[in-house]
PDB file of C-alpha atoms in Angstrom:
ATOM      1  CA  UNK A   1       0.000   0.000   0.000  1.00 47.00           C
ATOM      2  CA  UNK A   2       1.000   3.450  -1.106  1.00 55.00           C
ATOM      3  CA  UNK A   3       0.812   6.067   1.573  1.00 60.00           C
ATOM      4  CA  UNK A   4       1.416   9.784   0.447  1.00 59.00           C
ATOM      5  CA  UNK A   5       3.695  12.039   2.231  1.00 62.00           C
ATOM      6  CA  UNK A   6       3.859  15.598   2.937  1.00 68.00           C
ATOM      7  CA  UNK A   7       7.873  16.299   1.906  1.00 71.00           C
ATOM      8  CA  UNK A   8       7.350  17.543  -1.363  1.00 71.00           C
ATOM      9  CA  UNK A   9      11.204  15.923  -2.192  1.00 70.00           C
ATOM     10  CA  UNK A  10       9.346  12.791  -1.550  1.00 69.00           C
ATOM     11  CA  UNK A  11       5.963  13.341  -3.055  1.00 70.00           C
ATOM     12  CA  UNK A  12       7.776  14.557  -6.349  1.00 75.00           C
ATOM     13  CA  UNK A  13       9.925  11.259  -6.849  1.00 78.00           C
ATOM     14  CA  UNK A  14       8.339   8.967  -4.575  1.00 80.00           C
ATOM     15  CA  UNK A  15       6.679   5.977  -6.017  1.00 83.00           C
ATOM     16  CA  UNK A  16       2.901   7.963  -5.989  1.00 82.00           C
ATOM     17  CA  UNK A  17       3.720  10.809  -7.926  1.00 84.00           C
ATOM     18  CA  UNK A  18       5.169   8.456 -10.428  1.00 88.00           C
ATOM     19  CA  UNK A  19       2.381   5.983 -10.686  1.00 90.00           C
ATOM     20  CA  UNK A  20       0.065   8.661 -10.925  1.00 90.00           C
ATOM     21  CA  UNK A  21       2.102  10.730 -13.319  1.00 92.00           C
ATOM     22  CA  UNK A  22       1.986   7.932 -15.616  1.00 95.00           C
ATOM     23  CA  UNK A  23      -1.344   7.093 -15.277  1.00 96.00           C
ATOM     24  CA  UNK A  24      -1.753  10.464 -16.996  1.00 96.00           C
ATOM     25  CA  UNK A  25       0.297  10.426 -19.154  1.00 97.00           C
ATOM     26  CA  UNK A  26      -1.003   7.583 -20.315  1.00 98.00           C
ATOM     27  CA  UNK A  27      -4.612   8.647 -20.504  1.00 98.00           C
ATOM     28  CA  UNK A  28      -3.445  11.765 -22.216  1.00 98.00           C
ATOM     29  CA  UNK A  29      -1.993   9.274 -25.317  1.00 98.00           C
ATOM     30  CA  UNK A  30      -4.622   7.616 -25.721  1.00 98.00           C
ATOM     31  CA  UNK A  31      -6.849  10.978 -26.224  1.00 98.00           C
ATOM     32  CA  UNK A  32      -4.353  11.982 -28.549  1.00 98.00           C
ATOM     33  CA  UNK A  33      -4.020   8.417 -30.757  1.00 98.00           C
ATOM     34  CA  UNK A  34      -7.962   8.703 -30.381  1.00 98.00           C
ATOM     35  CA  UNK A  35      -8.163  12.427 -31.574  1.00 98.00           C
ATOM     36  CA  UNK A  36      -5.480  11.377 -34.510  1.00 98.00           C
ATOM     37  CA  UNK A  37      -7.469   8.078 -35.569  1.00 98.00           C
ATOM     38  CA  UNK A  38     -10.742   9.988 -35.797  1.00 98.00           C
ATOM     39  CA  UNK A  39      -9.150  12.758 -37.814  1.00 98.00           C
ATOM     40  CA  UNK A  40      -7.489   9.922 -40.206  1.00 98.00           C
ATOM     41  CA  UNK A  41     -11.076   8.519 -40.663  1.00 98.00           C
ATOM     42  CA  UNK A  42     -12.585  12.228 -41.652  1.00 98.00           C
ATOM     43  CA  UNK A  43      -9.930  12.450 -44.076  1.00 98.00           C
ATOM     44  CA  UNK A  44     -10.527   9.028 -45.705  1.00 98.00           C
ATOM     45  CA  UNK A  45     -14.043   9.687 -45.919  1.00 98.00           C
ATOM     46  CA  UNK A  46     -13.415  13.220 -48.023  1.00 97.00           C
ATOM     47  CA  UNK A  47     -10.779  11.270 -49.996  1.00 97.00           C
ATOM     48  CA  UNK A  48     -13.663   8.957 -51.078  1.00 96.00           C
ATOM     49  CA  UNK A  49     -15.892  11.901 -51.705  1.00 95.00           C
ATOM     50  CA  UNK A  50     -13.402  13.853 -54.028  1.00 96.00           C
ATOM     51  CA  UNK A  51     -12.721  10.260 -55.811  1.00 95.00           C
ATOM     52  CA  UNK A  52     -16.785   9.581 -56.542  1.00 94.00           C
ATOM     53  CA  UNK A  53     -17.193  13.159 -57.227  1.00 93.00           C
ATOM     54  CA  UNK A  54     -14.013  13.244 -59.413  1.00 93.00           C
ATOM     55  CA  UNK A  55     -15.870   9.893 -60.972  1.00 92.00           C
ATOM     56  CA  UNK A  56     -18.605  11.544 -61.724  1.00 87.00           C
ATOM     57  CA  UNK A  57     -17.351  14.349 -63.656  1.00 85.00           C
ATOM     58  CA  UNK A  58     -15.916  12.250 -66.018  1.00 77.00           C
TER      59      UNK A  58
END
């Protein structure tokens, strides 16, 4: 069990800043790979518009 402490020495390299640290850290990666993916998928989905519109022109 993890117990906080009130030296902030400790607190800011102790094993409880860390852990939480990294927790988000990695919560804010996955919002970004999230954020990226969805933009990746709006872009494919203009890509295909342009193509059939493009298609359709000729």
């Amino acid at each position: 069990m993890m117990i906080a402490t009130f030296n902030p020495d400790t607190a800011r390299n102790g094993d409880v800043y860390r852990a939480a640290r990294l927790a988000m850290l990695t919560q804010q990666m996955m919002r970004h790979i999230e954020r990226t993916e969805a933009s990746g998928r709006r872009v494919e989905q203009m890509l295909a518009a342009l193509a059939e519109a493009n298609a359709l022109m000729r």
